[in-house]
XYZ file of C-alpha atoms in Angstrom:
158
model
C -147.169 -13.018 125.306
C -144.718 -12.793 121.862
C -146.246 -13.593 118.581
C -143.927 -15.249 116.736
C -145.450 -15.449 113.889
C -144.276 -12.573 112.725
C -140.426 -12.378 114.330
C -138.062 -12.869 111.797
C -135.352 -15.131 113.066
C -132.642 -14.439 115.455
C -134.386 -11.413 116.886
C -136.959 -13.182 119.493
C -133.450 -14.406 121.087
C -132.351 -10.865 121.230
C -134.899 -10.313 124.343
C -134.075 -13.668 125.770
C -130.391 -13.605 125.837
C -130.549 -8.962 127.096
C -132.549 -10.750 130.183
C -130.375 -13.768 130.570
C -126.791 -10.936 130.336
C -128.761 -9.040 133.355
C -129.823 -11.458 135.103
C -126.175 -12.986 135.470
C -124.637 -9.514 135.836
C -126.832 -8.778 138.722
C -125.758 -12.528 139.851
C -121.941 -12.087 139.728
C -122.888 -8.285 140.662
C -124.164 -9.819 144.435
C -121.551 -11.994 144.682
C -118.345 -9.471 144.873
C -120.256 -7.322 146.545
C -120.671 -10.838 149.475
C -116.315 -11.013 148.677
C -115.626 -7.584 149.271
C -117.995 -7.501 152.787
C -116.102 -10.621 153.516
C -112.600 -9.449 152.495
C -113.118 -6.791 154.998
C -114.241 -8.337 157.863
C -111.590 -10.736 158.653
C -109.325 -8.257 158.287
C -109.032 -6.778 161.888
C -107.804 -9.599 164.661
C -111.167 -9.226 166.629
C -113.301 -10.068 163.422
C -112.641 -14.657 164.335
C -115.417 -16.408 164.723
C -116.358 -18.761 167.517
C -115.391 -21.257 164.982
C -112.336 -20.386 164.021
C -111.351 -19.787 167.564
C -112.148 -23.033 168.522
C -110.389 -24.819 165.226
C -107.516 -22.786 166.662
C -107.392 -24.274 170.262
C -108.164 -27.952 168.828
C -104.856 -27.311 166.346
C -102.648 -26.008 169.631
C -103.473 -29.087 171.789
C -100.244 -31.009 169.883
C -97.935 -27.880 170.048
C -94.678 -28.200 172.388
C -94.207 -25.061 174.734
C -90.335 -25.241 174.662
C -88.050 -23.836 172.620
C -86.885 -20.606 170.591
C -87.228 -19.391 166.934
C -86.947 -15.925 165.742
C -88.055 -13.762 162.890
C -89.889 -10.303 161.952
C -92.466 -9.398 164.946
C -94.469 -6.426 164.438
C -97.155 -4.773 166.879
C -100.954 -3.838 167.177
C -102.833 -1.899 169.150
C -105.945 0.121 167.277
C -107.962 -2.860 168.151
C -108.369 -1.602 172.065
C -111.248 -3.002 173.839
C -112.599 -5.821 171.303
C -111.949 -9.118 172.009
C -108.510 -11.024 171.143
C -108.842 -14.606 170.250
C -108.525 -16.407 173.203
C -111.634 -14.131 174.710
C -110.052 -11.848 177.295
C -110.101 -8.004 176.037
C -106.914 -6.294 174.444
C -105.290 -4.142 176.092
C -102.834 -2.302 173.947
C -100.633 -1.928 177.137
C -100.534 -5.298 178.177
C -97.409 -7.306 177.881
C -99.025 -9.456 175.025
C -98.741 -11.321 171.889
C -100.301 -12.712 169.265
C -98.460 -15.872 167.860
C -100.188 -18.139 165.305
C -99.756 -21.912 166.863
C -98.330 -21.369 170.274
C -101.186 -21.988 173.381
C -103.177 -19.221 174.418
C -100.937 -17.894 178.218
C -97.801 -19.355 176.940
C -95.203 -16.698 178.514
C -92.668 -16.231 175.953
C -89.530 -13.538 176.208
C -88.955 -11.945 173.707
C -85.807 -9.703 172.231
C -85.024 -6.676 170.398
C -81.402 -5.031 169.639
C -80.913 -6.705 173.465
C -84.197 -5.091 175.404
C -86.189 -8.171 176.387
C -89.933 -8.222 177.112
C -91.460 -11.013 178.341
C -95.108 -11.092 177.155
C -98.564 -13.809 177.104
C -99.448 -15.011 174.617
C -103.348 -14.301 173.531
C -103.735 -13.720 170.078
C -103.535 -15.143 166.798
C -101.281 -13.205 164.181
C -99.888 -12.463 162.425
C -101.266 -12.206 159.245
C -98.522 -11.210 157.205
C -96.353 -13.307 155.563
C -92.709 -13.732 157.247
C -94.003 -12.426 160.313
C -93.534 -14.649 163.343
C -95.764 -12.171 166.188
C -97.418 -9.342 167.045
C -96.954 -7.589 170.284
C -98.908 -5.100 171.812
C -98.098 -1.625 171.377
C -96.714 -1.952 175.362
C -95.008 -4.670 174.479
C -93.308 -3.378 171.185
C -93.231 -0.097 173.765
C -90.899 -1.908 175.758
C -88.210 -3.256 173.440
C -87.967 -0.136 171.044
C -89.641 -1.207 168.401
C -92.424 0.759 168.093
C -90.253 3.315 166.091
C -89.351 0.832 163.282
C -92.531 -0.785 163.069
C -91.527 -3.741 162.248
C -88.230 -5.380 163.502
C -86.094 -8.643 163.711
C -86.340 -10.781 167.637
C -85.819 -13.266 169.224
C -88.679 -15.541 171.247
C -88.007 -18.287 174.102
C -90.915 -20.237 175.344
C -90.657 -20.342 178.539
């Protein structure tokens, strides 16, 4: 116990202040570590939780499944074997794609520089602003997109 009879005013506060500062640092440090771990966890397509899948499925109920769109597309393939947002195992050589809102199972004809491929939507993405589709490596290879990595495509919902 601290003897307050011989304490100079202001000195008794310092140990408490130091304790508070250490406690605050540990609290903030723990939060940053947890936030960083969560950020790394959500970087991959296969990391979506079941709750996120349910929200995506519910949101798709009212989406029209006809029309066409265009924009930048990219491809992905290093997640082979992991589950997609639809629950299927990802096969980088299959003719599949990820789209933010089209219902799973939707067939889409994707055209890049005159080459076309029909893909099935089975995942969510892309998660990069300005992109409209993430093609599997096989689908990107079929239209010649693997060399460029990213390219302007037109897509027609079938």
